[in-house]
PDB file of C-alpha atoms and ligand atoms in Angstrom:
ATOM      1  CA  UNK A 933    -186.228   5.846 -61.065  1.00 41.00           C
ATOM      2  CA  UNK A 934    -187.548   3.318 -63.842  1.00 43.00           C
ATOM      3  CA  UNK A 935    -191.035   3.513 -64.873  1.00 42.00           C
ATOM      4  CA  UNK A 936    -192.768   0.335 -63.130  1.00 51.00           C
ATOM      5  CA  UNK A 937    -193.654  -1.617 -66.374  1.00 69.00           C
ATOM      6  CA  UNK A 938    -189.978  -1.612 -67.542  1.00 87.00           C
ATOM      7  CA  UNK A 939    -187.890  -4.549 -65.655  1.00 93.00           C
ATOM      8  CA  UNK A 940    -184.929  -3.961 -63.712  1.00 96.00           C
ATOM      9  CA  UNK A 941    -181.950  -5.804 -63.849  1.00 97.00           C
ATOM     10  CA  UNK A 942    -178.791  -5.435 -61.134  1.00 98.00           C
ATOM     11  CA  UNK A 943    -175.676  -6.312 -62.194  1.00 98.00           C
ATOM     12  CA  UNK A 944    -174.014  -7.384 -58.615  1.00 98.00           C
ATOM     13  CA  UNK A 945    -170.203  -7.852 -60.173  1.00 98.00           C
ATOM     14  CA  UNK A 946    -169.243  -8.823 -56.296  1.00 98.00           C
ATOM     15  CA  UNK A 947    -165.361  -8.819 -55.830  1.00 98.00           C
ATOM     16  CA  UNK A 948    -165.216  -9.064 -59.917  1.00 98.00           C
ATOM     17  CA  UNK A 949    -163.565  -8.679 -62.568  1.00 98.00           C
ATOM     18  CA  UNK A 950    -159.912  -8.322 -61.325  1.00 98.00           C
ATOM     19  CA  UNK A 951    -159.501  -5.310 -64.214  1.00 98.00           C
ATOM     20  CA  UNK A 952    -161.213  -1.996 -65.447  1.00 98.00           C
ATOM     21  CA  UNK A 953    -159.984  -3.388 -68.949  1.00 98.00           C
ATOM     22  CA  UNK A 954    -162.579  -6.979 -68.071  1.00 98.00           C
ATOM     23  CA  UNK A 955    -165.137  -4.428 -67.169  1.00 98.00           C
ATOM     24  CA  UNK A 956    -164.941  -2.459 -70.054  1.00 98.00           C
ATOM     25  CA  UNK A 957    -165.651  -5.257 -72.112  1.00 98.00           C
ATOM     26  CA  UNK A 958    -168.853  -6.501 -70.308  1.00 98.00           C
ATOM     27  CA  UNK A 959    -170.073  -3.059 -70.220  1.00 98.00           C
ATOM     28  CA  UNK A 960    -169.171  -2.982 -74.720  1.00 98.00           C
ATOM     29  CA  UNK A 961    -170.888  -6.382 -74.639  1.00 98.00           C
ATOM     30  CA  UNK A 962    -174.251  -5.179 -72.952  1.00 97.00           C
ATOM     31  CA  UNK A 963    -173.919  -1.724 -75.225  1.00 96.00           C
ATOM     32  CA  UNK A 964    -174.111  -3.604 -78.329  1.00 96.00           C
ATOM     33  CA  UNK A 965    -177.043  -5.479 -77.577  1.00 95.00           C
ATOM     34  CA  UNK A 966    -178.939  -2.330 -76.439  1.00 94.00           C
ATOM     35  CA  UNK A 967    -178.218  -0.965 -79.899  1.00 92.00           C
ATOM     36  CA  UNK A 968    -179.566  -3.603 -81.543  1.00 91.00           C
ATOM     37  CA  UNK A 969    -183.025  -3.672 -80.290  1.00 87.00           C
ATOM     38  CA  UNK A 970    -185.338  -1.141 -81.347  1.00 76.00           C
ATOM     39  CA  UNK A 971    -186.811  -1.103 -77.513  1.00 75.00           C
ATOM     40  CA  UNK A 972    -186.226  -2.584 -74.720  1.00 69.00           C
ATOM     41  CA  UNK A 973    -188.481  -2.704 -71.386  1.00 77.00           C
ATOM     42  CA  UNK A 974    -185.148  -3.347 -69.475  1.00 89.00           C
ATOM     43  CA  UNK A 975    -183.749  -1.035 -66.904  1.00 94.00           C
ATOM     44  CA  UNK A 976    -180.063  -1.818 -65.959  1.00 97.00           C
ATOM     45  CA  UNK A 977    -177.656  -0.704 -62.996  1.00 98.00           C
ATOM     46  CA  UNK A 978    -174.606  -2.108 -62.750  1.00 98.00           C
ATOM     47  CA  UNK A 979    -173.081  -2.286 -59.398  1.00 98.00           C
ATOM     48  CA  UNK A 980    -168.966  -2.317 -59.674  1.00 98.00           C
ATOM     49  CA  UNK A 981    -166.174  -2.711 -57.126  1.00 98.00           C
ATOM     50  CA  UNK A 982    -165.574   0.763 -54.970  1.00 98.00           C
ATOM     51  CA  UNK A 983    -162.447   0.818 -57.101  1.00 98.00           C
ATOM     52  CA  UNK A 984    -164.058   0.909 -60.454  1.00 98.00           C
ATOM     53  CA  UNK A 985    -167.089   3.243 -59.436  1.00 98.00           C
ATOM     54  CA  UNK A 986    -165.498   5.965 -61.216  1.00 98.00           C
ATOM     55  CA  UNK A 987    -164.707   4.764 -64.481  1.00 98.00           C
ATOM     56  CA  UNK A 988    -167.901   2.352 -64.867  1.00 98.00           C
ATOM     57  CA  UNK A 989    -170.098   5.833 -63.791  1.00 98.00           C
ATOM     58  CA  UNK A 990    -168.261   7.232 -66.846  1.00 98.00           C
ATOM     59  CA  UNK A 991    -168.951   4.594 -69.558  1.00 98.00           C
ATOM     60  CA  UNK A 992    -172.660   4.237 -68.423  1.00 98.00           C
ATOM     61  CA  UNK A 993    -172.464   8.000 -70.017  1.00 97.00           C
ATOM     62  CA  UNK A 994    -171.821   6.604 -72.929  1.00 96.00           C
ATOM     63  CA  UNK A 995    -173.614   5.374 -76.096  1.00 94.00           C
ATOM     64  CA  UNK A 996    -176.709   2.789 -75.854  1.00 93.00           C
ATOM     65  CA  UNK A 997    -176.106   2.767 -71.993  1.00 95.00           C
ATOM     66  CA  UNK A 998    -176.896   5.852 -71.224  1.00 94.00           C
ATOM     67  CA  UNK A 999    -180.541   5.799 -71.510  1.00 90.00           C
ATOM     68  CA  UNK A1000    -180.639   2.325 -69.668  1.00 94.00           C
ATOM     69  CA  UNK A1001    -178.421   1.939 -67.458  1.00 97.00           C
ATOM     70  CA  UNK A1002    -177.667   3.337 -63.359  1.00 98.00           C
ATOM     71  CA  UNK A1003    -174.665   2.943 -61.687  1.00 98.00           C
ATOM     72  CA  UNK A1004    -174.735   1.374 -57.961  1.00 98.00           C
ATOM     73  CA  UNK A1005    -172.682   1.021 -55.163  1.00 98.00           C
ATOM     74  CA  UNK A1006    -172.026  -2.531 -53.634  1.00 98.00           C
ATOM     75  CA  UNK A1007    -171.815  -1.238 -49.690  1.00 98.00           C
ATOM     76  CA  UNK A1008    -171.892   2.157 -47.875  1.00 98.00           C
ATOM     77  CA  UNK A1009    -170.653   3.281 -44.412  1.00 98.00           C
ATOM     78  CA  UNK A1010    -173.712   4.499 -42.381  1.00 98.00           C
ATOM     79  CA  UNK A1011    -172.251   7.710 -41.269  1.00 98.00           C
ATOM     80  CA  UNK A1012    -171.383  10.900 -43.455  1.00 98.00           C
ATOM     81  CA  UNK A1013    -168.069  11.994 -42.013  1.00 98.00           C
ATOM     82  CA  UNK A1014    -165.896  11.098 -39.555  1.00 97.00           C
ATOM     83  CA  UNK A1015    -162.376   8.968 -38.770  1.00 98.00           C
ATOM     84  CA  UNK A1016    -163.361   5.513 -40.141  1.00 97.00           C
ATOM     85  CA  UNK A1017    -160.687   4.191 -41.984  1.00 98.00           C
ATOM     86  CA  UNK A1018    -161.823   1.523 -45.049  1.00 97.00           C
ATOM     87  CA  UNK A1019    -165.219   2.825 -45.406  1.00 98.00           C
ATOM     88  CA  UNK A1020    -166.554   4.820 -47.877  1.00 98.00           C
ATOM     89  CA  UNK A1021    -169.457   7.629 -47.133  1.00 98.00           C
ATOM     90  CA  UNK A1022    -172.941   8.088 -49.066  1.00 98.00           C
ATOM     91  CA  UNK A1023    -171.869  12.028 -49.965  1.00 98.00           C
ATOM     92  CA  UNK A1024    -169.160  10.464 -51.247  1.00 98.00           C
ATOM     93  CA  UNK A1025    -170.966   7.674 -53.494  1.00 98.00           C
ATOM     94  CA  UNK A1026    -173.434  10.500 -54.392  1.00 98.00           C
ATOM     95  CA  UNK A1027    -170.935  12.891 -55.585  1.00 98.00           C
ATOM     96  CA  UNK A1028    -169.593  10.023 -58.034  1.00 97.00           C
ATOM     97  CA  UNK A1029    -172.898   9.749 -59.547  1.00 98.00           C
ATOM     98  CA  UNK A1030    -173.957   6.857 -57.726  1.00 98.00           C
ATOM     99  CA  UNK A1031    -177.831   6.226 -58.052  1.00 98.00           C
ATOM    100  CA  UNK A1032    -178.581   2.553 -56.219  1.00 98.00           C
ATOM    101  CA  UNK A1033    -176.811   1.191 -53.320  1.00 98.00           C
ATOM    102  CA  UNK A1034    -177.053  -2.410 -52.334  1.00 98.00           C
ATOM    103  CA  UNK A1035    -177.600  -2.955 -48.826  1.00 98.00           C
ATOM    104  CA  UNK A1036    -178.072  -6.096 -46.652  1.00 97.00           C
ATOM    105  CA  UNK A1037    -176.620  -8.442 -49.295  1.00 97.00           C
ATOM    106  CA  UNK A1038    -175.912 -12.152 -47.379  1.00 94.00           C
ATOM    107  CA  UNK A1039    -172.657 -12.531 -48.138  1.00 94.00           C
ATOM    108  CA  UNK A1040    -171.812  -9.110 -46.432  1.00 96.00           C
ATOM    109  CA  UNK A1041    -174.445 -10.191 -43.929  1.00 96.00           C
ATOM    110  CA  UNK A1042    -173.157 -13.763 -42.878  1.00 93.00           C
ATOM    111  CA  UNK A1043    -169.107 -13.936 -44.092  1.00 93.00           C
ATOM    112  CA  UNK A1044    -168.993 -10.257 -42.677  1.00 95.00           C
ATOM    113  CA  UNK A1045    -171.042 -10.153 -39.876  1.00 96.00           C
ATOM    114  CA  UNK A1046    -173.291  -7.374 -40.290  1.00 98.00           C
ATOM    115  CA  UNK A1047    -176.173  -7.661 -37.900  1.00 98.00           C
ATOM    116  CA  UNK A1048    -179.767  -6.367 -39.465  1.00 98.00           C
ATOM    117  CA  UNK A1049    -178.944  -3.084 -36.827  1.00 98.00           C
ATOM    118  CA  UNK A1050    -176.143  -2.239 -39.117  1.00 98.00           C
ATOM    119  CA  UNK A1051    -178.180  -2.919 -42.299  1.00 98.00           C
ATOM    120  CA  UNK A1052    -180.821  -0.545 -40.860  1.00 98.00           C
ATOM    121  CA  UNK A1053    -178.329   2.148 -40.292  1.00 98.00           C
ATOM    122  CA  UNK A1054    -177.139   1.844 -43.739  1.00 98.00           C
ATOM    123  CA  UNK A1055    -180.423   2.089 -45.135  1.00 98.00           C
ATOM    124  CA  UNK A1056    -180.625   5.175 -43.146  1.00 98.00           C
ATOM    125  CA  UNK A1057    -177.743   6.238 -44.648  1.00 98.00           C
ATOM    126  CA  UNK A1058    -178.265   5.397 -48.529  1.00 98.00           C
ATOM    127  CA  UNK A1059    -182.037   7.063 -47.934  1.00 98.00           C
ATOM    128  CA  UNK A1060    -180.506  10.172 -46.629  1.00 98.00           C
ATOM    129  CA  UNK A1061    -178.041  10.775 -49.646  1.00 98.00           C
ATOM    130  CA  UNK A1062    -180.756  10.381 -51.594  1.00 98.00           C
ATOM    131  CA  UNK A1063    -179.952   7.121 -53.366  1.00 98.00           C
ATOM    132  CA  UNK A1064    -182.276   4.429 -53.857  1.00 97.00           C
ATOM    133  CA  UNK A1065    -181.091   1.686 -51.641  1.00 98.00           C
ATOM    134  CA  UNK A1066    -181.514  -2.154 -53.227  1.00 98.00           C
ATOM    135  CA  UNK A1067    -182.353  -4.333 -49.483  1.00 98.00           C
ATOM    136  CA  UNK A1068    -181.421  -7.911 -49.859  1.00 98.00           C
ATOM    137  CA  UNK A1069    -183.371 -10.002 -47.319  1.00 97.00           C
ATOM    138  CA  UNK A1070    -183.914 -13.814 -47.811  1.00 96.00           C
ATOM    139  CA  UNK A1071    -183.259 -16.829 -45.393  1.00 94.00           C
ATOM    140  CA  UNK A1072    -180.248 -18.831 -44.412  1.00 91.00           C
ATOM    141  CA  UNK A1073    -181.894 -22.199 -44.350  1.00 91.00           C
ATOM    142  CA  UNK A1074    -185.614 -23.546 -46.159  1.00 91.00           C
ATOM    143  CA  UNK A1075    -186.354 -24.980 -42.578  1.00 92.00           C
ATOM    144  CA  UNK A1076    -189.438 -25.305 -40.435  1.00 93.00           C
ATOM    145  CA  UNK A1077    -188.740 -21.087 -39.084  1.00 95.00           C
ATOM    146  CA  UNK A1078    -187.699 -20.026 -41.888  1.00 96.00           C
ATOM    147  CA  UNK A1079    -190.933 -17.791 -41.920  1.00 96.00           C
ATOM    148  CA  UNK A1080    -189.997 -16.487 -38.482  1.00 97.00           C
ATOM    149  CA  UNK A1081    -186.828 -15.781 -39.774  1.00 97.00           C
ATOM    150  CA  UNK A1082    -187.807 -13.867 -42.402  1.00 97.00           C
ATOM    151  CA  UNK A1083    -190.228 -11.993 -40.825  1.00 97.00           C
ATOM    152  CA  UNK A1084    -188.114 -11.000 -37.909  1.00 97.00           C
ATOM    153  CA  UNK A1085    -185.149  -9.811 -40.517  1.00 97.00           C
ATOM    154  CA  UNK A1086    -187.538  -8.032 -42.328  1.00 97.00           C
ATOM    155  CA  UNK A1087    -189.081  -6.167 -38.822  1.00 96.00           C
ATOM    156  CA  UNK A1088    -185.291  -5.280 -37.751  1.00 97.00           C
ATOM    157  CA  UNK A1089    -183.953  -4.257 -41.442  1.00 97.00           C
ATOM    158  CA  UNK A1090    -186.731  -1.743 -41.785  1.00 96.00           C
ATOM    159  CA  UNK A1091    -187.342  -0.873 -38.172  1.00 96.00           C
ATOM    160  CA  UNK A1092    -187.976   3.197 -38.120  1.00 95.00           C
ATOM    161  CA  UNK A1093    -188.335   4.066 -41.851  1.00 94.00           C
ATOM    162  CA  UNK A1094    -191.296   6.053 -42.773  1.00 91.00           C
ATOM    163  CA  UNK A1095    -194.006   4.829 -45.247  1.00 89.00           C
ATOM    164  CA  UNK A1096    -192.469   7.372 -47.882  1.00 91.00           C
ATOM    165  CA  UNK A1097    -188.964   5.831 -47.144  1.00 94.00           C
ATOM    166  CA  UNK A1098    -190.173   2.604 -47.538  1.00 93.00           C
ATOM    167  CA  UNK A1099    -191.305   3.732 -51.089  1.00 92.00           C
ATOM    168  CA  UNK A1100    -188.338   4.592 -52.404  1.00 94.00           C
ATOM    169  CA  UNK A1101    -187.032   1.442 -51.429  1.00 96.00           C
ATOM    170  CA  UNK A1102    -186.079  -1.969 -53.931  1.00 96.00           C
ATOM    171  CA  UNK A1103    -186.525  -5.115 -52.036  1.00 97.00           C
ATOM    172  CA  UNK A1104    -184.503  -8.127 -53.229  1.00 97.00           C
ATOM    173  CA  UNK A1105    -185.342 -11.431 -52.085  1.00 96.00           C
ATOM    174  CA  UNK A1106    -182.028 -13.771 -52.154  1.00 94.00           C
ATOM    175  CA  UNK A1107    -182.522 -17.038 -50.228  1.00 92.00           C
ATOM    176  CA  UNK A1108    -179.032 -17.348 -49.115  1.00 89.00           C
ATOM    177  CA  UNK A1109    -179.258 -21.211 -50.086  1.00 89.00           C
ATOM    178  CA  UNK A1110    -179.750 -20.188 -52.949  1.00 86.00           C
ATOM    179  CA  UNK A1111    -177.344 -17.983 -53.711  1.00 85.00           C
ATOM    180  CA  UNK A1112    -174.020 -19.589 -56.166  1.00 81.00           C
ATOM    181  CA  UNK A1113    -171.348 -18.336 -53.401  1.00 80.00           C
ATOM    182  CA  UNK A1114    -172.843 -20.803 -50.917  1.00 81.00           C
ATOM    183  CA  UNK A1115    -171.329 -24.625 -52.004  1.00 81.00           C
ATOM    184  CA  UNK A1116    -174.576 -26.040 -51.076  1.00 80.00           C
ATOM    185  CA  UNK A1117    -176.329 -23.534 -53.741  1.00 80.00           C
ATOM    186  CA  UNK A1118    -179.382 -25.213 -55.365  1.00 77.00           C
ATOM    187  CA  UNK A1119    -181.782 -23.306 -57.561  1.00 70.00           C
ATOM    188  CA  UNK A1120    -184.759 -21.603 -55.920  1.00 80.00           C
ATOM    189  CA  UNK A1121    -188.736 -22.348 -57.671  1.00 86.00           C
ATOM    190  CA  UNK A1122    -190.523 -19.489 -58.615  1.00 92.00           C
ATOM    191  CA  UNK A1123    -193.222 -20.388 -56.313  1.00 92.00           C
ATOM    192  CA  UNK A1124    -191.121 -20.474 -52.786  1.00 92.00           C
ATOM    193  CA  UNK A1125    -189.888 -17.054 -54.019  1.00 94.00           C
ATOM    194  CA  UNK A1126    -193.461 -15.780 -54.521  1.00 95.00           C
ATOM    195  CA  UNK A1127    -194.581 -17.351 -51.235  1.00 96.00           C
ATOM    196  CA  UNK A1128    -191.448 -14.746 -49.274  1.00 96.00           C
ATOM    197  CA  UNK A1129    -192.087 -12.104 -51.463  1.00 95.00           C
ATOM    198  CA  UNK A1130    -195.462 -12.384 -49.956  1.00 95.00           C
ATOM    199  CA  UNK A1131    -194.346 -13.189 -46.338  1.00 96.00           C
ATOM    200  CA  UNK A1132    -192.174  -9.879 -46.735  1.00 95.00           C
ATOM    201  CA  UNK A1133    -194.857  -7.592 -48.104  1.00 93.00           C
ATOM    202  CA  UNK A1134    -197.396  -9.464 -45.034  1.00 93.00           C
ATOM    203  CA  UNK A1135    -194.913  -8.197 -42.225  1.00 93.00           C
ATOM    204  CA  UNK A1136    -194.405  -4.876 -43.997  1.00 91.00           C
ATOM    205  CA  UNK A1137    -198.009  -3.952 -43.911  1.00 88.00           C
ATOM    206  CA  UNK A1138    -198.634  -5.649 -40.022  1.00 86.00           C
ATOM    207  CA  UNK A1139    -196.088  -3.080 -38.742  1.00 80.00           C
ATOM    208  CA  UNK A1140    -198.162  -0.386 -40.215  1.00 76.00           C
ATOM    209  CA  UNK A1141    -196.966  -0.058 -43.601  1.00 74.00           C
ATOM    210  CA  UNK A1142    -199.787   0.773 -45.810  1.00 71.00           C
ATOM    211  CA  UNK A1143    -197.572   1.802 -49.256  1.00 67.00           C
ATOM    212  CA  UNK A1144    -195.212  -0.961 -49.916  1.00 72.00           C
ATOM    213  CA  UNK A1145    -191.634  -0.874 -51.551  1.00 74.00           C
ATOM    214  CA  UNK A1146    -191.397   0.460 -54.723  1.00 81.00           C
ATOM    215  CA  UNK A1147    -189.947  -2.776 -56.550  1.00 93.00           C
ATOM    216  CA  UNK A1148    -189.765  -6.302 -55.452  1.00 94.00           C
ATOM    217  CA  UNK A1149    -186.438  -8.215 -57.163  1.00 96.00           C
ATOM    218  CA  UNK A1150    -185.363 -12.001 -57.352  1.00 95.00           C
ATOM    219  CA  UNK A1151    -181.933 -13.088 -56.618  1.00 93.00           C
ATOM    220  CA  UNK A1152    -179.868 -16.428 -56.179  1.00 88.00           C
ATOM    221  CA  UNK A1153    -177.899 -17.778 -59.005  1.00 90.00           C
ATOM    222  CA  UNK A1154    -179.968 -16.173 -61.407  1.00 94.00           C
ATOM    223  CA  UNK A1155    -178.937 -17.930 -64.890  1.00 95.00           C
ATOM    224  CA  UNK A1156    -180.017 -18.009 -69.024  1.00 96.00           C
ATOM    225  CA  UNK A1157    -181.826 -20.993 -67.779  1.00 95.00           C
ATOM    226  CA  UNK A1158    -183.723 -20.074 -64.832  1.00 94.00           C
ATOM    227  CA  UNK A1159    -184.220 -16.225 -65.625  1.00 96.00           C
ATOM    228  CA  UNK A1160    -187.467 -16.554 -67.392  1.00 95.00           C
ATOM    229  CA  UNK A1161    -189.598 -18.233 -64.603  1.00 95.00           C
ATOM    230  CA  UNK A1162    -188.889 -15.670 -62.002  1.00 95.00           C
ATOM    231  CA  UNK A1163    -188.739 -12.537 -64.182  1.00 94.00           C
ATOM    232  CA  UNK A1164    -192.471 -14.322 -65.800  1.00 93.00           C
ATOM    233  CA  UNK A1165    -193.879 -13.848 -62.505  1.00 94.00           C
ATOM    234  CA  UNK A1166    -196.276 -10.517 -62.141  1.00 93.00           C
ATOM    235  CA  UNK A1167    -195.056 -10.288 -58.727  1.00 94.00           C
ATOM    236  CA  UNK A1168    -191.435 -10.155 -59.690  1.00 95.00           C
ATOM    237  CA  UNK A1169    -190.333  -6.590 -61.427  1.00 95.00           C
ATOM    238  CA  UNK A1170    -186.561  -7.663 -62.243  1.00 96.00           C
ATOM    239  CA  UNK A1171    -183.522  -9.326 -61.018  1.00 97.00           C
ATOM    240  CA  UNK A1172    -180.430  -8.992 -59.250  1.00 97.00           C
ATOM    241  CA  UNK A1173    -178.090 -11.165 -60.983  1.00 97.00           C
ATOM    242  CA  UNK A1174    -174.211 -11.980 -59.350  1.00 96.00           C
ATOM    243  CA  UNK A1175    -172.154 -14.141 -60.563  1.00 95.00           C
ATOM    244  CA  UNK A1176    -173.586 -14.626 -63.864  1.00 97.00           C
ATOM    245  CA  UNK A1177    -173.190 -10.391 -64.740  1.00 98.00           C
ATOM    246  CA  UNK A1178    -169.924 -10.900 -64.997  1.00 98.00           C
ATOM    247  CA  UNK A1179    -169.980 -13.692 -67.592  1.00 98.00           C
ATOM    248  CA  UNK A1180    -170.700 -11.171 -70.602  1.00 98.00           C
ATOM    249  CA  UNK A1181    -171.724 -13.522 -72.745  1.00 98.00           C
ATOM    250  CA  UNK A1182    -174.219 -15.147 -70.280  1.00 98.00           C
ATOM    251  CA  UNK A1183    -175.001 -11.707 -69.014  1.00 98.00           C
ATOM    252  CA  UNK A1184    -176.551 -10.701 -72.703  1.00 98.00           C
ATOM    253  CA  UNK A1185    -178.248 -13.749 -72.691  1.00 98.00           C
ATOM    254  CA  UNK A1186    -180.122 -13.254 -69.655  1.00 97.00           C
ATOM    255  CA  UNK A1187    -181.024  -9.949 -71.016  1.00 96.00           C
ATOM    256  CA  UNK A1188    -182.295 -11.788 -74.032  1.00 95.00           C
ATOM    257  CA  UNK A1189    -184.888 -13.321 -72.576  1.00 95.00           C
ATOM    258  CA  UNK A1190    -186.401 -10.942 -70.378  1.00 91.00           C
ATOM    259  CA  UNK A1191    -189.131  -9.730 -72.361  1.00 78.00           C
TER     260      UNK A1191
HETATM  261  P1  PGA B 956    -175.517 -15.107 -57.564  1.00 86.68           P
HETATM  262  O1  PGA B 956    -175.589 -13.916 -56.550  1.00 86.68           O
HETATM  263  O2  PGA B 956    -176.341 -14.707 -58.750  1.00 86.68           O
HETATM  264  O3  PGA B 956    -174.069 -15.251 -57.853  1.00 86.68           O
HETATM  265  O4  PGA B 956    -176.115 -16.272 -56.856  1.00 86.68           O
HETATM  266  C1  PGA B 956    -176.697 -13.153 -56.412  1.00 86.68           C
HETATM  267  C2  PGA B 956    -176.378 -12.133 -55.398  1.00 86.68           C
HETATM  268  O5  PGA B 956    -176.331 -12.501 -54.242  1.00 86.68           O
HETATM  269  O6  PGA B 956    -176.095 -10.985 -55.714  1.00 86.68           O
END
């Protein structure tokens, strides 16, 4: 787990890059910055394709990486066994060295249909292979409910967890409007992030949840030139960054300028 002062970046690669070979190079990109600071309060886990899991999770053995960066899962089936052809297990993920799992993200949520039940029984899931599971919540639309909205996701995604499961958990807020796979994206303002990440901690605590989540994240097309007002903000301990991570050059400038 990183130590709370240190901010924590996600790498969400998505369905990218096409080849190990592309994510080899990112990965020698982000090593040789690490190796050129002296310190760095910057915790990294980079979150590949299924495909590449294995491979990444050996690199991020390697060199400058090692000491900074995790590697995550993008998805995970919410049983442990059984006939379910496509899907991929948490023992499975776990064996591979797999330390984050991101759950809940939109695009899985609205292009794939998951429903906030299936989100919660992946949580479950991540939680009980002892990974730390990375919840994206966030609203479809900045419209008159979009409090209700947000509230009600955030009552259904964590319905049933314990307050010491609800520790171990990262929350990532990603308005979906936001976010650069929707063609209507447009950059979120550091204070309408701040106001969910305050309706989300508000619902949290009215259904009885007296410790919070461990980390609160910011996501939707997180760039070089918008990363420094969220990652500024007291309330915000990192980002989760997607299309940009795998744009090494970009990638290394984000990291730049998180301080
Ligand atoms: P984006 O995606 O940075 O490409 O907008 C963020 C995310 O949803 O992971």
């Amino acid at each position: 787990m990183p130590s709370h002062h240190k901010k924590l970046i996600i790498a969400n690669w998505k369905m990218a890059p096409n080849t190990l070979a592309e994510a080899g190079q990112i990965l020698d990109s982000v090593d040789e910055y690490l190796g050129s600071l002296n310190e760095k309060e910057i915790s990294l886990v980079f979150c590949p394709s299924f495909v590449f899991l294995e491979e990444v999770g050996k690199i991020l053995k390697t060199s400058h990486l090692e000491h900074q960066a995790s590697l995550g899962a993008q998805d995970i089936f919410w049983e442990d066994a059984g006939a379910d052809t496509g899907e991929v297990s948490g023992p499975m993920l776990n064996k591979l060295g797999v330390k984050y799992v991101i759950i809940g993200h939109s695009e899985r949520r609205w292009k794939l249909g998951e429903s906030d039940e299936v989100v919660n029984k992946k949580l479950k899931a991540v939680l009980r292979n002892e990974m730390v599971p990375i919840v994206c919540v966030g609203e479809r639309v900045r419209n008159d409910n979009f409090k209700e909205f947000l509230k009600e996701q955030v009552e259904k995604t964590f319905a049933g967890l314990s307050q010491d499961d609800l520790g171990k958990c990262i929350i990532a807020y990603e308005p979906v409007w936001a976010i650069s796979s929707n063609p209507d994206a447009h950059p979120d303002a550091p204070d309408s992030a701040l106001e969910s990440i305050g309706i989300i901690k508000k619902t949290l605590l009215a259904n009885g949840h007296l410790l919070m989540a461990n980390l609160y994240l910011y996501g939707g097309s997180v760039t070089s030139k918008n990363v420094t007002d969220f990652i500024q903000q007291q309330e915000i301990d990192g980002v989760l960054v997607g299309g940009a991570s795998v744009n090494k050059e970009e990638f290394v400038k984000i990291l730049s300028l998180i301080k």
